[in-house]
Amino acid sequence: MLDKTLRMNYLYDFYQSLLTQKQRKYMSQYYLDDFSLGEIAEEFEVSRQAVYDNIKRTEVMLEEYETKLMLLTKFERRTAIVSEMKAAITNGATPEEVMSLLDSLENLN
Amino acid sequence: MLDKTLRMNYLYDFYQSLLTQKQRKYMSQYYLDDFSLGEIAEEFEVSRQAVYDNIKRTEVMLEEYETKLMLLTKFERRTAIVSEMKAAITNGATPEEVMSLLDSLENLN
């Protein structure tokens, strides 16, 4: 399991297009730019609590999108197979072995 | 460009988890099971127009999700690279050539 911040960064990366403009601003400042809740509140002239509530709701939404679409999960599975293929090729795998890994990649799609 | 029915089948496949229960029922009967609007209207005891409107709205939603998340587009790109790799391996590609195709697959992720 990824640590919370890293996981939110990934989920934000996959699903940001489904968020509102405000959600994107708060999330990117909090998770990507590492601003504090207080700093974000000051910039947008809202209460610290309002920023906190918005970010918490967004985190729940991102996890719900992941439950439904599994983009991060599928990305991790594809990445693992690609790494496995690279290692196999480096270690002199036969064409048949590489083909079989390609099949498992296709089945993930 | 895919033909409309095939494209809707694909988009439905990728995004059905984001639709409501009713949208899923109408879409799957109309696009997967090839029922007519009249047949669906009869089964759900609503007007033909209501089914038509719901399906049209759902089609727009699916296209909006694709604009935002591009799951079908990315799937097609990955599939094309995997096919290219299979052909390359069959034709005796060098490990370096296969590695380079794997890199382009990773960059798509």
Short mmCIF file of C-alpha atoms in Angstrom, two decimals:
data_model
loop_
_atom_site.label_atom_id
_atom_site.label_comp_id
_atom_site.label_asym_id
_atom_site.label_seq_id
_atom_site.Cartn_x
_atom_site.Cartn_y
_atom_site.Cartn_z
CA MET A 1 0.00 0.00 0.00
CA LEU A 2 1.35 3.39 -0.99
CA ASP A 3 1.69 6.05 1.67
CA LYS A 4 -1.28 8.42 1.79
CA THR A 5 0.36 11.44 0.13
CA LEU A 6 1.85 9.40 -2.69
CA ARG A 7 -1.47 7.62 -3.25
CA MET A 8 -3.38 10.92 -3.37
CA ASN A 9 -0.83 12.29 -5.84
CA TYR A 10 -1.42 9.30 -8.11
CA LEU A 11 -5.21 9.38 -7.77
CA TYR A 12 -5.19 13.12 -8.41
CA ASP A 13 -3.10 12.53 -11.50
CA PHE A 14 -5.57 9.99 -12.89
CA TYR A 15 -8.85 11.67 -11.96
CA GLN A 16 -8.21 15.42 -11.80
CA SER A 17 -10.17 15.95 -15.01
CA LEU A 18 -13.31 14.82 -13.13
CA LEU A 19 -12.88 17.40 -10.34
CA THR A 20 -14.08 21.00 -10.20
CA GLN A 21 -11.69 23.91 -10.70
CA LYS A 22 -11.73 24.67 -6.95
CA GLN A 23 -11.08 21.06 -5.98
CA ARG A 24 -8.13 20.98 -8.36
CA LYS A 25 -6.64 24.16 -6.91
CA TYR A 26 -6.90 23.01 -3.30
CA MET A 27 -5.64 19.50 -4.05
CA SER A 28 -2.68 20.57 -6.15
CA GLN A 29 -1.56 23.15 -3.60
CA TYR A 30 -1.99 20.73 -0.72
CA TYR A 31 -0.62 17.53 -2.25
CA LEU A 32 1.67 18.62 -5.08
CA ASP A 33 3.01 21.92 -3.75
CA ASP A 34 2.89 20.91 -0.07
CA PHE A 35 1.16 24.09 1.12
CA SER A 36 -0.45 24.00 4.58
CA LEU A 37 -4.23 24.27 5.04
CA GLY A 38 -3.63 27.70 6.60
CA GLU A 39 -1.66 28.93 3.61
CA ILE A 40 -4.31 27.75 1.14
CA ALA A 41 -7.08 29.30 3.28
CA GLU A 42 -5.25 32.61 3.30
CA GLU A 43 -4.73 32.63 -0.46
CA PHE A 44 -8.37 31.89 -1.25
CA GLU A 45 -9.71 34.02 1.62
CA VAL A 46 -11.76 31.20 3.15
CA SER A 47 -11.56 29.47 6.52
CA ARG A 48 -9.01 26.76 7.21
CA GLN A 49 -11.96 24.48 8.00
CA ALA A 50 -13.50 25.11 4.56
CA VAL A 51 -10.28 24.09 2.82
CA TYR A 52 -9.96 21.02 5.06
CA ASP A 53 -13.57 19.92 4.38
CA ASN A 54 -13.16 20.41 0.64
CA ILE A 55 -9.95 18.39 0.53
CA LYS A 56 -11.41 15.57 2.66
CA ARG A 57 -14.47 15.35 0.38
CA THR A 58 -12.23 15.33 -2.68
CA GLU A 59 -10.13 12.51 -1.24
CA VAL A 60 -13.30 10.46 -0.77
CA MET A 61 -14.36 11.22 -4.36
CA LEU A 62 -10.96 10.16 -5.70
CA GLU A 63 -11.16 6.86 -3.82
CA GLU A 64 -14.70 6.33 -5.17
CA TYR A 65 -13.49 6.92 -8.72
CA GLU A 66 -10.68 4.45 -8.13
CA THR A 67 -13.14 1.86 -6.82
CA LYS A 68 -15.19 2.30 -9.99
CA LEU A 69 -12.52 2.71 -12.68
CA MET A 70 -9.39 1.20 -11.07
CA LEU A 71 -7.03 3.31 -13.19
CA LEU A 72 -4.28 3.30 -10.57
CA THR A 73 -4.63 -0.43 -9.96
CA LYS A 74 -4.47 -1.20 -13.67
CA PHE A 75 -1.55 1.18 -14.13
CA GLU A 76 0.36 -0.64 -11.38
CA ARG A 77 -0.37 -4.02 -12.95
CA ARG A 78 0.74 -2.89 -16.41
CA THR A 79 3.87 -1.30 -14.98
CA ALA A 80 4.75 -4.54 -13.17
CA ILE A 81 4.40 -6.60 -16.35
CA VAL A 82 6.45 -4.12 -18.40
CA SER A 83 9.21 -4.28 -15.76
CA GLU A 84 9.04 -8.06 -15.82
CA MET A 85 9.35 -8.03 -19.62
CA LYS A 86 12.35 -5.71 -19.52
CA ALA A 87 14.08 -7.94 -16.99
CA ALA A 88 13.22 -11.02 -19.06
CA ILE A 89 14.63 -9.49 -22.26
CA THR A 90 17.78 -8.36 -20.44
CA ASN A 91 18.19 -11.91 -19.17
CA GLY A 92 17.90 -13.37 -22.67
CA ALA A 93 14.29 -14.58 -22.64
CA THR A 94 13.07 -16.52 -25.68
CA PRO A 95 10.61 -14.86 -28.08
CA GLU A 96 7.95 -17.26 -26.75
CA GLU A 97 8.48 -16.04 -23.19
CA VAL A 98 8.21 -12.41 -24.27
CA MET A 99 5.07 -13.21 -26.29
CA SER A 100 3.46 -14.83 -23.28
CA LEU A 101 4.10 -11.70 -21.18
CA LEU A 102 2.64 -9.59 -23.99
CA ASP A 103 -0.49 -11.72 -23.85
CA SER A 104 -0.90 -11.07 -20.15
CA LEU A 105 -0.46 -7.37 -20.83
CA GLU A 106 -3.20 -7.49 -23.47
CA ASN A 107 -5.56 -9.29 -21.12
CA LEU A 108 -5.17 -6.49 -18.59
CA ASN A 109 -6.18 -3.77 -21.02
CA MET B 1 -13.21 6.44 -36.58
CA LEU B 2 -15.24 3.55 -35.25
CA ASP B 3 -18.84 3.22 -36.31
CA LYS B 4 -21.27 4.70 -33.79
CA THR B 5 -22.59 1.45 -32.31
CA LEU B 6 -19.14 -0.05 -31.89
CA ARG B 7 -17.83 3.17 -30.35
CA MET B 8 -20.74 3.32 -27.88
CA ASN B 9 -20.13 -0.31 -26.97
CA TYR B 10 -16.51 0.51 -26.17
CA LEU B 11 -17.30 3.71 -24.27
CA TYR B 12 -19.99 1.88 -22.31
CA ASP B 13 -17.49 -0.81 -21.47
CA PHE B 14 -14.99 1.71 -20.10
CA TYR B 15 -17.36 4.05 -18.28
CA GLN B 16 -20.42 2.04 -17.26
CA SER B 17 -19.36 2.15 -13.61
CA LEU B 18 -19.93 5.93 -13.68
CA LEU B 19 -23.53 5.61 -14.92
CA THR B 20 -26.73 5.17 -12.92
CA GLN B 21 -28.48 1.81 -12.72
CA LYS B 22 -31.20 3.02 -15.12
CA GLN B 23 -28.70 4.36 -17.64
CA ARG B 24 -26.87 1.05 -17.58
CA LYS B 25 -30.07 -0.91 -18.20
CA TYR B 26 -31.18 1.21 -21.15
CA MET B 27 -27.71 1.35 -22.69
CA SER B 28 -27.00 -2.34 -22.39
CA GLN B 29 -30.37 -3.32 -23.85
CA TYR B 30 -30.06 -0.82 -26.68
CA TYR B 31 -26.39 -1.21 -27.59
CA LEU B 32 -25.39 -4.67 -26.38
CA ASP B 33 -28.64 -6.60 -26.78
CA ASP B 34 -29.87 -4.61 -29.80
CA PHE B 35 -33.40 -4.04 -28.44
CA SER B 36 -35.47 -1.30 -30.08
CA LEU B 37 -36.48 1.86 -28.20
CA GLY B 38 -40.08 0.57 -28.30
CA GLU B 39 -39.14 -2.76 -26.73
CA ILE B 40 -37.18 -1.08 -23.94
CA ALA B 41 -40.04 1.41 -23.34
CA GLU B 42 -42.48 -1.46 -23.03
CA GLU B 43 -40.33 -3.41 -20.58
CA PHE B 44 -39.80 -0.43 -18.27
CA GLU B 45 -43.34 0.93 -18.75
CA VAL B 46 -42.18 4.37 -19.84
CA SER B 47 -42.62 6.29 -23.12
CA ARG B 48 -40.42 5.60 -26.11
CA GLN B 49 -39.41 9.28 -25.96
CA ALA B 50 -38.24 8.90 -22.35
CA VAL B 51 -35.97 5.99 -23.29
CA TYR B 52 -34.67 7.89 -26.32
CA ASP B 53 -33.90 11.02 -24.25
CA ASN B 54 -32.15 9.00 -21.55
CA ILE B 55 -29.98 7.16 -24.08
CA LYS B 56 -29.07 10.37 -25.94
CA ARG B 57 -28.07 12.04 -22.66
CA THR B 58 -26.02 9.01 -21.68
CA GLU B 59 -24.22 9.03 -25.03
CA VAL B 60 -23.24 12.66 -24.43
CA MET B 61 -22.02 11.78 -20.92
CA LEU B 62 -19.92 8.90 -22.26
CA GLU B 63 -18.30 11.20 -24.84
CA GLU B 64 -17.62 13.77 -22.10
CA TYR B 65 -15.94 11.12 -19.94
CA GLU B 66 -13.84 10.08 -22.92
CA THR B 67 -12.82 13.70 -23.53
CA LYS B 68 -11.73 13.92 -19.90
CA LEU B 69 -10.17 10.51 -19.26
CA MET B 70 -9.37 9.21 -22.79
CA LEU B 71 -9.57 5.57 -21.71
CA LEU B 72 -10.64 4.36 -25.16
CA THR B 73 -7.97 6.45 -26.91
CA LYS B 74 -5.25 5.16 -24.59
CA PHE B 75 -6.51 1.60 -24.94
CA GLU B 76 -6.29 1.88 -28.73
CA ARG B 77 -2.75 3.28 -28.52
CA ARG B 78 -1.60 0.53 -26.16
CA THR B 79 -3.22 -2.13 -28.32
CA ALA B 80 -1.46 -0.77 -31.41
CA ILE B 81 1.95 -0.89 -29.71
CA VAL B 82 1.37 -4.41 -28.38
CA SER B 83 0.44 -5.56 -31.90
CA GLU B 84 3.55 -3.88 -33.26
CA MET B 85 5.69 -5.65 -30.65
CA LYS B 86 4.17 -9.02 -31.48
CA ALA B 87 4.84 -8.50 -35.18
CA ALA B 88 8.39 -7.32 -34.41
CA ILE B 89 9.12 -10.39 -32.26
CA THR B 90 7.65 -12.71 -34.90
CA ASN B 91 9.91 -11.06 -37.46
CA GLY B 92 13.01 -11.62 -35.31
CA ALA B 93 13.45 -8.15 -33.82
CA THR B 94 16.55 -7.53 -31.70
CA PRO B 95 16.18 -7.18 -27.91
CA GLU B 96 17.00 -3.47 -28.33
CA GLU B 97 14.10 -2.99 -30.75
CA VAL B 98 11.71 -4.72 -28.37
CA MET B 99 13.02 -2.63 -25.47
CA SER B 100 12.41 0.57 -27.40
CA LEU B 101 8.78 -0.43 -28.07
CA LEU B 102 8.40 -1.25 -24.36
CA ASP B 103 9.61 2.26 -23.56
CA SER B 104 6.97 3.80 -25.78
CA LEU B 105 4.37 1.61 -24.05
CA GLU B 106 5.53 2.85 -20.66
CA ASN B 107 5.35 6.46 -21.77
CA LEU B 108 1.70 5.98 -22.70
CA ASN B 109 0.70 4.70 -19.28
#
